[in-house]
Coordinates of C-alpha atoms and ligand atoms in Angstrom, one line a residue:
M612 CA 117.5 107.3 76.6
I613 CA 120.2 104.8 76.0
N614 CA 118.5 102.2 77.9
E615 CA 115.7 102.3 75.5
M616 CA 117.8 101.5 72.7
K617 CA 117.9 98.1 71.3
W618 CA 121.0 96.2 71.8
W619 CA 122.2 96.3 68.4
Q620 CA 122.0 100.2 68.2
K621 CA 124.7 100.1 71.1
A622 CA 126.7 97.4 69.6
V623 CA 130.1 97.6 67.8
G624 CA 130.0 94.8 65.0
Y625 CA 133.1 93.0 63.3
Q626 CA 132.7 91.1 60.1
I627 CA 134.5 87.9 59.6
Y628 CA 135.4 86.2 56.4
P629 CA 135.8 82.8 57.6
A630 CA 138.1 81.4 54.9
S631 CA 140.5 84.0 55.6
F632 CA 140.3 84.4 59.5
Y633 CA 142.2 81.7 61.3
D634 CA 142.8 78.0 60.4
T635 CA 143.0 75.5 63.0
N636 CA 143.6 72.3 61.1
G637 CA 146.4 73.3 58.5
D638 CA 144.4 73.1 55.3
G639 CA 145.1 76.7 54.3
V640 CA 141.5 77.7 54.8
G641 CA 140.0 79.3 58.0
D642 CA 137.4 77.6 59.9
L643 CA 134.6 77.9 62.6
L644 CA 137.1 76.7 65.4
G645 CA 139.4 79.3 64.2
I646 CA 136.8 81.8 64.9
I647 CA 136.1 80.4 68.4
A648 CA 139.7 80.4 69.1
K649 CA 139.9 84.2 68.4
L650 CA 136.6 85.2 70.4
D651 CA 138.7 86.3 73.6
Y652 CA 140.7 88.6 70.9
L653 CA 137.5 90.3 69.9
Q654 CA 136.0 90.6 73.1
D655 CA 139.3 92.2 74.5
L656 CA 139.1 94.6 71.4
G657 CA 135.5 95.6 72.5
I658 CA 133.3 93.8 70.1
D659 CA 130.0 92.7 70.9
L660 CA 128.5 91.5 67.6
I661 CA 130.0 89.5 65.1
W662 CA 128.8 89.0 61.4
V663 CA 130.0 85.8 59.8
C664 CA 130.3 85.4 56.2
P665 CA 128.8 82.1 54.7
F666 CA 130.2 78.7 55.9
F667 CA 127.6 76.6 54.8
K668 CA 128.1 73.5 52.5
S669 CA 129.1 74.9 49.2
P670 CA 131.4 74.3 46.1
R671 CA 132.8 77.8 47.1
D672 CA 132.6 79.0 43.4
D673 CA 132.0 82.5 45.3
N674 CA 133.7 81.5 48.5
G675 CA 130.5 80.4 50.2
Y676 CA 128.0 82.5 48.7
D677 CA 126.9 79.8 46.7
I678 CA 125.2 77.3 49.1
S679 CA 124.4 73.6 48.5
D680 CA 122.9 72.7 51.9
Y681 CA 121.8 75.6 54.2
F682 CA 121.8 73.0 57.1
S683 CA 125.1 71.9 57.2
V684 CA 128.7 73.6 57.7
D685 CA 131.0 73.0 54.8
P686 CA 133.7 70.5 55.8
V687 CA 136.4 73.1 54.9
F688 CA 134.9 75.1 57.7
G689 CA 134.5 72.3 60.0
Q690 CA 131.9 70.1 61.4
T691 CA 128.1 71.1 61.6
S692 CA 128.3 71.0 65.3
D693 CA 130.8 73.7 65.1
M694 CA 127.9 76.0 64.3
K695 CA 126.3 75.8 67.6
K696 CA 129.5 75.7 69.4
L697 CA 130.4 79.2 67.9
L698 CA 127.0 80.6 69.0
D699 CA 127.4 79.2 72.8
E700 CA 131.0 80.3 72.9
A701 CA 130.3 83.7 71.6
H702 CA 127.3 84.2 73.9
K703 CA 129.5 83.1 76.7
R704 CA 131.6 86.3 76.0
N705 CA 128.5 88.6 75.6
I706 CA 129.2 88.6 71.6
K707 CA 126.1 88.3 69.7
V708 CA 126.3 86.6 66.2
I709 CA 124.6 87.3 62.9
F710 CA 125.0 84.8 59.9
D711 CA 125.2 85.9 56.4
F712 CA 122.0 84.7 54.9
V713 CA 122.0 84.1 51.2
L714 CA 118.6 84.0 49.9
N715 CA 118.6 85.5 46.5
H716 CA 120.3 82.4 45.0
T717 CA 121.6 78.9 45.9
S718 CA 124.5 77.0 44.4
D719 CA 123.7 75.2 41.0
E720 CA 124.8 72.2 43.2
H721 CA 121.9 72.5 45.7
P722 CA 119.5 69.7 45.4
W723 CA 116.6 72.0 44.6
F724 CA 118.4 73.1 41.5
I725 CA 119.6 69.8 40.6
E726 CA 115.9 68.7 40.3
S727 CA 114.9 72.1 39.0
R728 CA 117.1 71.5 35.9
S729 CA 116.5 67.8 35.4
N730 CA 113.2 68.5 33.3
E731 CA 110.6 71.0 32.7
D732 CA 107.8 68.9 34.7
N733 CA 109.8 68.6 37.6
P734 CA 108.0 69.9 40.7
K735 CA 111.0 71.8 41.6
R736 CA 111.1 73.5 38.1
D737 CA 109.5 76.7 39.5
F738 CA 112.0 77.1 42.2
Y739 CA 114.1 79.1 39.8
I740 CA 113.7 81.2 36.9
W741 CA 113.7 79.6 33.5
R742 CA 113.2 81.1 30.1
K743 CA 113.8 79.8 26.7
G744 CA 116.4 81.6 24.5
T745 CA 116.3 82.8 21.0
I746 CA 118.6 82.0 18.0
A747 CA 120.1 84.9 16.1
K748 CA 120.4 85.3 12.2
D749 CA 123.7 83.8 12.3
G750 CA 122.6 80.7 14.2
K751 CA 124.1 81.8 17.5
R752 CA 122.0 81.0 20.6
L753 CA 121.1 84.3 22.5
P754 CA 119.7 84.5 26.2
P755 CA 116.0 85.4 26.7
N756 CA 117.1 89.1 27.0
N757 CA 120.2 91.7 27.1
W758 CA 120.3 91.9 30.9
R759 CA 124.0 91.9 32.5
G760 CA 124.5 90.3 35.8
F761 CA 127.0 91.8 38.6
F762 CA 129.9 89.6 37.5
S763 CA 130.8 90.9 34.0
D764 CA 128.5 88.5 31.8
S765 CA 124.9 88.0 31.0
A766 CA 122.3 87.7 33.7
W767 CA 121.3 84.2 32.1
A768 CA 123.1 80.9 31.8
Y769 CA 122.2 78.2 29.2
D770 CA 121.4 74.8 30.3
H771 CA 121.6 71.9 27.8
L772 CA 119.3 69.4 29.5
T773 CA 116.2 71.5 28.8
D774 CA 117.5 73.8 26.3
S775 CA 116.6 76.7 28.4
Y776 CA 118.2 79.6 30.1
Y777 CA 118.0 80.2 34.1
M778 CA 118.5 83.6 35.4
K779 CA 121.7 84.2 37.6
I780 CA 122.9 87.9 38.3
F781 CA 125.9 86.5 39.8
S782 CA 128.2 83.5 38.8
K783 CA 126.7 81.0 36.5
K784 CA 126.9 78.5 39.4
M785 CA 124.6 81.0 41.4
P786 CA 121.1 80.3 40.0
D787 CA 118.7 83.0 41.2
L788 CA 115.5 81.5 43.3
N789 CA 112.2 82.3 42.2
W790 CA 110.7 84.4 45.1
E791 CA 107.4 84.6 43.3
N792 CA 106.8 81.0 44.3
K793 CA 105.4 80.9 47.8
V794 CA 106.7 77.3 48.1
V795 CA 110.2 78.8 47.9
R796 CA 109.7 81.6 50.2
N797 CA 108.3 79.0 52.8
A798 CA 111.6 76.8 52.2
I799 CA 113.8 80.0 52.7
F800 CA 111.8 81.1 55.9
E801 CA 112.2 77.4 57.3
V802 CA 116.0 77.9 56.8
A803 CA 115.9 81.3 58.8
K804 CA 113.7 79.5 61.5
F805 CA 116.4 76.8 61.7
Y806 CA 119.1 79.3 62.5
L807 CA 117.2 81.4 64.8
D808 CA 116.2 78.4 67.0
L809 CA 119.6 77.3 67.1
G810 CA 120.2 80.8 68.8
V811 CA 121.7 83.1 66.0
D812 CA 121.1 86.7 66.9
G813 CA 120.2 87.7 63.4
F814 CA 121.1 87.9 59.7
R815 CA 123.1 90.1 57.4
L816 CA 120.8 89.7 54.4
D817 CA 122.7 89.3 51.3
A818 CA 121.6 90.8 47.9
I819 CA 118.2 91.3 49.2
A820 CA 117.3 94.3 46.8
H821 CA 117.2 91.7 44.0
L822 CA 114.4 89.3 45.2
A823 CA 112.0 90.5 42.7
R824 CA 112.5 91.1 39.0
D825 CA 110.6 92.8 36.2
T826 CA 108.8 89.6 35.3
S827 CA 108.0 91.0 31.7
F828 CA 111.8 90.1 31.3
A829 CA 111.7 93.1 28.5
Q830 CA 114.8 93.9 26.7
S831 CA 116.9 96.7 28.5
T832 CA 117.0 99.8 26.2
L833 CA 120.2 101.2 28.0
P834 CA 123.4 101.0 25.7
T835 CA 125.1 97.9 25.8
E836 CA 128.4 96.7 26.4
S837 CA 130.3 95.0 23.7
D838 CA 128.8 91.5 24.3
G839 CA 125.4 93.1 23.8
T840 CA 124.3 93.0 27.5
V841 CA 123.8 95.8 30.1
L842 CA 123.5 96.0 33.7
D843 CA 120.2 97.6 33.9
Y844 CA 119.9 97.6 37.8
K845 CA 116.5 98.6 38.0
K846 CA 115.2 95.5 36.2
F847 CA 115.9 93.5 39.2
S848 CA 116.2 95.7 42.3
N849 CA 114.0 97.4 44.8
L850 CA 110.8 96.5 43.1
P851 CA 107.7 96.7 44.9
K852 CA 107.1 93.0 45.2
M853 CA 110.4 92.7 46.9
F854 CA 109.0 94.8 49.8
D855 CA 105.9 92.7 49.9
Y856 CA 108.3 89.4 50.4
L857 CA 110.3 91.1 53.1
K858 CA 107.1 92.1 54.9
E859 CA 106.1 88.4 54.8
F860 CA 109.4 87.5 56.0
K861 CA 108.9 89.8 59.1
Q862 CA 105.5 88.7 59.8
E863 CA 106.2 84.9 59.4
V864 CA 109.6 84.7 60.9
L865 CA 111.3 87.8 62.1
S866 CA 108.9 89.2 64.2
K867 CA 108.9 86.2 66.5
Y868 CA 112.5 86.5 67.5
D869 CA 114.6 89.2 69.2
C870 CA 117.0 89.5 66.1
V871 CA 118.5 92.2 64.1
T872 CA 118.7 92.2 60.3
V873 CA 121.0 94.1 58.2
G874 CA 120.2 94.1 54.3
E875 CA 122.7 94.6 51.6
V876 CA 120.9 97.0 49.3
G877 CA 123.7 98.6 47.7
G878 CA 123.6 101.5 45.2
G879 CA 120.5 102.8 43.7
V880 CA 118.7 103.6 46.8
S881 CA 118.1 106.8 48.1
P882 CA 118.0 107.4 52.2
E883 CA 114.1 108.1 51.8
E884 CA 113.6 104.9 49.6
S885 CA 115.6 103.0 52.5
L886 CA 112.8 103.6 54.9
L887 CA 110.7 101.2 53.0
Y888 CA 113.2 98.5 54.1
S889 CA 114.3 99.8 57.5
G890 CA 112.3 102.7 58.5
Y891 CA 111.0 102.3 62.2
D892 CA 107.3 102.7 61.3
K893 CA 106.9 100.6 58.0
G894 CA 110.1 98.7 57.4
S895 CA 110.6 94.9 57.8
I896 CA 114.2 94.6 58.6
N897 CA 116.4 97.0 60.9
M898 CA 119.2 98.5 58.7
V899 CA 120.6 98.6 55.2
F900 CA 124.1 98.9 53.8
N901 CA 124.3 101.5 51.3
F902 CA 127.5 101.8 49.1
D903 CA 127.4 105.6 48.6
T904 CA 130.6 106.4 51.0
A905 CA 132.6 103.3 49.5
W906 CA 134.4 104.4 46.1
E907 CA 134.9 108.1 47.0
N908 CA 138.5 108.0 45.6
G909 CA 137.5 107.1 42.0
A910 CA 139.5 103.7 42.0
Y911 CA 136.7 102.3 39.6
A912 CA 137.5 105.0 36.9
S913 CA 141.2 104.7 37.4
E914 CA 142.4 102.4 34.5
G915 CA 145.4 104.1 33.2
K916 CA 146.0 106.5 36.2
T917 CA 149.0 106.5 38.4
D918 CA 148.8 106.1 42.2
D919 CA 149.4 109.9 42.7
E920 CA 146.4 110.8 40.5
I921 CA 144.0 109.0 42.9
R922 CA 142.4 111.3 45.4
T923 CA 139.6 110.9 47.9
N924 CA 136.7 113.1 47.3
V925 CA 136.2 114.1 51.0
K926 CA 133.4 116.7 50.1
N927 CA 131.5 114.1 48.5
M928 CA 131.9 111.6 51.1
K929 CA 130.9 113.8 53.8
H930 CA 127.8 114.9 51.9
N931 CA 127.0 111.3 51.3
F932 CA 127.3 110.5 55.1
R933 CA 125.0 113.5 55.8
R934 CA 122.4 112.7 53.2
W935 CA 122.1 109.4 54.9
F936 CA 122.1 110.6 58.4
E937 CA 119.4 113.2 57.5
G938 CA 117.3 110.9 55.7
C939 CA 117.3 108.5 58.5
Y940 CA 117.7 110.4 62.0
Q941 CA 114.9 109.2 64.2
K942 CA 113.2 107.2 61.4
S943 CA 115.6 104.4 61.0
W944 CA 119.0 103.0 62.0
L945 CA 122.2 102.8 60.1
P946 CA 125.0 100.4 59.8
L947 CA 128.5 102.2 59.4
Y948 CA 131.3 100.8 57.6
W949 CA 134.5 101.6 55.5
D950 CA 135.3 98.2 54.3
N951 CA 134.0 94.6 53.7
H952 CA 134.8 91.6 51.8
D953 CA 133.6 93.1 48.5
H954 CA 136.0 96.1 48.5
P955 CA 139.5 96.9 48.5
R956 CA 141.0 97.7 51.9
V957 CA 140.0 101.0 53.2
L958 CA 143.7 101.8 54.4
S959 CA 144.7 101.8 50.6
Q960 CA 141.7 103.7 49.4
Y961 CA 141.0 106.5 51.9
G962 CA 144.7 106.2 53.8
S963 CA 147.9 105.6 52.9
I964 CA 150.5 102.8 53.4
H965 CA 153.1 105.6 53.8
Y966 CA 151.2 106.7 56.8
R967 CA 149.7 103.3 57.7
E968 CA 149.4 104.3 61.5
A969 CA 148.1 107.8 61.4
S970 CA 145.5 107.1 58.5
A971 CA 144.3 104.0 60.1
K972 CA 143.8 105.8 63.5
M973 CA 142.2 108.8 61.7
L974 CA 139.8 106.4 59.7
A975 CA 138.8 104.8 63.0
M976 CA 138.0 108.0 64.7
V977 CA 136.1 109.3 61.7
L978 CA 133.8 106.1 61.6
L979 CA 133.3 105.1 65.2
F980 CA 131.7 108.4 66.2
M981 CA 129.0 108.8 63.6
Y982 CA 125.3 108.0 63.9
G983 CA 124.9 104.1 63.5
T984 CA 126.2 100.7 64.3
P985 CA 129.8 100.3 63.1
F986 CA 131.2 97.2 61.5
I987 CA 134.9 96.7 61.6
F988 CA 136.1 94.4 58.7
N989 CA 138.6 91.8 60.0
G990 CA 142.0 93.5 59.6
E991 CA 140.8 96.9 59.5
E992 CA 141.8 97.1 63.3
I993 CA 145.5 96.5 62.5
G994 CA 145.6 98.6 59.3
M995 CA 145.7 95.9 56.9
S996 CA 146.1 97.2 53.2
N997 CA 145.7 95.9 49.7
V998 CA 147.6 93.0 48.1
V999 CA 150.4 93.5 45.6
Y1000 CA 149.8 90.4 43.4
E1001 CA 151.1 91.0 40.0
N1002 CA 149.9 87.7 38.4
L1003 CA 146.5 87.9 37.4
D1004 CA 145.9 84.2 38.5
D1005 CA 146.4 85.2 42.0
F1006 CA 143.2 87.3 42.2
K1007 CA 141.0 84.1 42.7
D1008 CA 137.7 85.6 43.2
V1009 CA 135.1 84.7 40.8
S1010 CA 134.0 88.1 39.6
D1011 CA 137.7 88.9 39.3
Q1012 CA 138.2 86.1 37.0
N1013 CA 135.1 87.0 34.9
F1014 CA 136.5 90.6 34.8
I1015 CA 139.9 89.5 33.7
K1016 CA 138.2 87.3 30.9
E1017 CA 136.2 89.9 29.8
G1018 CA 138.2 92.9 30.0
R1019 CA 141.9 92.0 29.3
H1020 CA 142.1 93.9 26.0
R1021 CA 141.3 97.2 27.9
F1022 CA 144.7 97.2 29.4
S1023 CA 148.0 97.6 27.7
S1024 CA 149.3 94.5 29.6
D1025 CA 148.6 91.9 32.2
L1026 CA 150.6 94.0 34.8
A1027 CA 148.7 97.1 34.1
M1028 CA 145.5 94.9 34.5
A1029 CA 147.1 93.6 37.7
K1030 CA 147.6 97.2 39.0
Y1031 CA 144.0 98.0 38.5
L1032 CA 143.0 95.1 40.4
Q1033 CA 145.2 96.0 43.1
R1034 CA 143.4 99.2 43.5
T1035 CA 139.8 97.9 42.8
S1036 CA 139.7 94.0 43.5
R1037 CA 137.7 92.4 46.4
T1038 CA 140.4 89.9 46.5
N1039 CA 142.2 92.7 48.4
G1040 CA 139.7 92.1 51.3
H1041 CA 139.9 88.4 51.2
A1042 CA 143.7 88.0 51.7
P1043 CA 144.2 86.3 55.0
M1044 CA 144.3 87.9 58.5
Q1045 CA 147.8 88.8 59.8
W1046 CA 148.1 87.2 63.3
S1047 CA 151.8 87.5 63.9
D1048 CA 155.2 87.7 62.2
E1049 CA 155.6 84.0 62.1
R1050 CA 155.3 82.0 58.9
N1051 CA 152.0 82.8 57.0
A1052 CA 151.3 85.3 59.4
G1053 CA 150.3 82.8 61.9
F1054 CA 147.2 82.4 59.8
T1055 CA 147.8 78.8 59.0
T1056 CA 150.6 76.1 59.4
G1057 CA 149.5 74.8 56.0
T1058 CA 149.8 76.7 52.6
P1059 CA 147.2 79.6 52.5
W1060 CA 144.5 79.4 49.8
L1061 CA 145.2 83.0 49.0
K1062 CA 148.6 84.4 49.0
M1063 CA 149.4 86.3 52.0
N1064 CA 150.3 90.1 52.1
P1065 CA 154.1 90.0 52.7
N1066 CA 153.6 93.2 54.8
Y1067 CA 152.6 90.8 57.7
L1068 CA 156.0 90.9 59.0
L1069 CA 155.3 94.5 60.0
V1070 CA 151.5 94.4 60.0
N1071 CA 150.2 92.1 62.5
V1072 CA 148.1 91.5 65.6
K1073 CA 151.2 90.1 67.8
T1074 CA 153.4 93.1 67.4
Q1075 CA 150.5 95.5 67.9
K1076 CA 149.1 94.0 70.8
E1077 CA 152.6 94.6 72.5
D1078 CA 152.8 98.3 71.3
P1079 CA 150.6 100.7 73.4
N1080 CA 150.5 103.0 70.7
S1081 CA 149.6 100.6 67.8
I1082 CA 146.5 100.7 65.5
L1083 CA 145.0 97.8 67.5
N1084 CA 145.2 99.5 70.7
F1085 CA 144.1 102.7 69.6
Y1086 CA 140.7 100.9 68.3
K1087 CA 140.7 99.4 71.8
K1088 CA 140.8 102.9 73.3
A1089 CA 138.3 104.4 70.6
L1090 CA 135.7 101.6 71.4
K1091 CA 136.0 101.9 75.3
I1092 CA 135.1 105.7 74.7
R1093 CA 132.4 105.2 72.2
K1094 CA 130.8 102.9 75.1
K1095 CA 130.9 105.5 78.0
P1096 CA 127.2 106.4 78.4
E1097 CA 127.6 110.0 77.9
I1098 CA 129.6 109.3 74.6
L1099 CA 127.3 106.8 73.4
H1100 CA 124.4 109.0 73.9
L1101 CA 125.8 111.8 71.9
V1102 CA 126.9 109.4 69.1
T1103 CA 123.5 107.6 68.8
Q1104 CA 120.9 110.0 69.9
T1105 CA 121.9 113.5 68.9
R1106 CA 122.3 115.1 65.4
F1107 CA 125.4 114.5 63.3
E1108 CA 126.6 117.9 61.9
L1109 CA 129.4 118.6 59.6
I1110 CA 131.5 121.5 60.4
D1111 CA 132.9 123.3 57.1
A1112 CA 131.1 120.6 54.9
N1113 CA 132.7 121.9 51.8
H1114 CA 136.3 122.0 52.9
E1115 CA 138.2 119.8 50.4
D1116 CA 140.6 118.0 52.9
I1117 CA 139.2 117.9 56.4
F1118 CA 136.4 115.9 57.8
S1119 CA 134.9 117.6 60.7
Y1120 CA 131.7 117.0 62.4
H1121 CA 130.1 117.3 66.0
H1122 CA 127.3 116.1 68.0
F1123 CA 125.7 118.5 70.9
A1124 CA 123.4 117.5 73.9
G1125 CA 122.7 120.8 75.3
N1126 CA 126.0 122.6 75.8
E1127 CA 128.2 119.3 75.9
G1128 CA 129.5 118.1 72.6
L1129 CA 131.9 115.8 71.0
L1130 CA 133.9 117.1 68.0
V1131 CA 136.0 115.2 65.5
I1132 CA 138.5 116.6 63.3
A1133 CA 140.3 114.7 60.5
N1134 CA 142.9 115.3 57.8
F1135 CA 142.4 113.0 54.9
R1136 CA 145.5 114.3 53.1
D1137 CA 149.2 113.2 53.2
Y1138 CA 150.1 116.8 53.9
E1139 CA 149.6 119.2 56.6
V1140 CA 146.4 121.0 56.6
K1141 CA 145.2 124.0 59.1
F1142 CA 141.5 124.0 60.1
T1143 CA 139.6 126.8 61.8
T1144 CA 136.6 126.3 63.9
E1145 CA 135.2 128.2 66.8
H1146 CA 134.6 125.1 68.6
L1147 CA 138.1 124.7 69.3
K1148 CA 137.7 127.7 71.9
D1149 CA 135.5 125.3 74.0
I1150 CA 137.9 122.1 74.3
K1151 CA 137.3 120.3 77.6
E1152 CA 139.1 117.2 77.0
V1153 CA 141.2 115.4 74.3
L1154 CA 139.9 112.2 74.1
L1155 CA 141.8 110.7 71.4
A1156 CA 144.4 111.8 68.8
N1157 CA 146.8 110.1 66.5
Y1158 CA 149.8 112.4 67.0
D1159 CA 151.1 113.8 70.2
D1160 CA 151.8 117.5 70.5
L1161 CA 149.0 118.8 68.0
I1162 CA 149.3 122.5 67.6
I1163 CA 146.0 124.4 68.5
N1164 CA 146.0 128.2 68.5
E1165 CA 142.7 129.6 69.6
T1166 CA 140.5 128.5 66.7
T1167 CA 143.0 126.8 64.3
I1168 CA 144.6 123.4 64.6
E1169 CA 147.4 122.3 62.7
L1170 CA 146.7 118.8 61.4
P1171 CA 149.7 116.7 60.2
P1172 CA 149.3 114.2 57.4
F1173 CA 146.3 112.1 58.2
G1174 CA 146.1 113.9 61.7
A1175 CA 142.9 113.7 63.7
V1176 CA 141.4 114.4 67.0
L1177 CA 138.4 113.5 69.0
L1178 CA 137.6 116.1 71.4
K1179 CA 135.1 116.7 74.3
V1180 CA 134.0 120.3 74.1
S1181 CA 131.6 122.5 76.3
K1182 CA 129.9 125.5 75.1
Ligands
NOJ1251 C1 127.0 90.0 48.1 C2 128.2 89.9 48.6 O1 128.5 90.5 49.7 C3 129.2 89.2 47.6 O2 130.3 88.9 48.2 C4 128.4 88.1 47.0 O3 129.5 87.7 45.8 C5 127.2 88.4 46.3 N1 126.3 89.1 47.1 C6 126.4 87.1 45.9 O4 126.1 86.2 47.0

């Protein structure tokens, strides 16, 4: 059975945020040679697939998600030839590579946009989405409609050159491409072919849910924010035409290569709807990332709350994992993740810095044995946690800066806002990788582009490599176990079943093939919890545990704070 699986169904993925991974030339920003330098580390960890966030030529308004030339590497990340070098060096180590393909928008400095904005008759005008605005009674200029984008402002930006607005659901330096235009689609397909011919093994498809819009551009009738705009997701997400575009992409490009595609679809899609994207029968891509298990501690609604008031909703999280499993089992494949560059660090969200080791290991056990392809975000394997910036300027991310500009009045002080961002901001995931306890965590010999988390003296790769009980070595062990054929079979082929699904503190599940099974029991709380299940009578082997001497009495296990076990059981 396992042999029939695709390579990407058996793989363990690792996401790299290049700017923050490893800097080889001392400019304070990570680079492609830095990734190459760490491939042995990744191979040793047990990684067989890396997803590399964008490193193409870009003004870096959104750290590379704003591309001005798809065919060149941005000088800050190295030379264009490093792209091929990275693929070759990774392949030598049996590591596949997927690029982050940004196809919903370009940079406003992309030559297509420069031409498009130059005048209304330019042949590239229709590469982007242009509309006229209106003038309010008070003489104020207004955008074509009240749609809001994802970065805390209007989905439109004004351009004085032609007195028009262009659509941009992210920053104003990221104009949306007009996928209605077949010339645009062909141009994007050519980019994909270029990467695939170079040897890339697939793509993480950025923001694909948004390729089609409601082209009536009608006002949203939802209640607006104080600036008169509203994030009415449905106006530009998961619309029927988008699925046609993906079909075309598959027919004209993807089907001709042995590649994998993981689409970022985010919220607003049910598991059943996701089959339109990635169902084995009618889907055009291989997997979709959903966001349904990412915010289960209510961090977003935590303005004014203290850290003690934040609590992970374990029950909800379990139900969401189960919902996705039930919707997709044997119908499509799932990517699994706790963390990525758009989120705070999972250790701070669902674990605890006070129980760093135990909680990081517990999170590893829960994620790595579920149905799907796991993606570990760089730093997760050593238990990196959120930053502690108190100065709002340190949250350099463009969406954070927009949020700060727009939302300052909602907080009692800048410090209160900084505290909120410490909990929610994606800058948390951007802070540089902690390689050692040397200056700047060994990330750079220069000045890091983003302040290091000072905890690198304690939390770093070098120290953990030397400690057999470290989080890093735990990940290594866990991945080795996952790759054993009988375990991989259980994890990827058999049903994932929750045990005591409504338990408020414990995340427990099993997989069974006949009488042989795999059982995970994990405590998400910073206090001891006892858990009872009949399966404890059938223990054959303790495969992994994050505490020595766990107490098991017949059918009850006493789990210390964030305690967890992975057990082989036999009925
Ligand atoms: C999703 C990416 O993950 C995020 O980092 C980026 O800001 C937006 N798409 C826009 O490309």
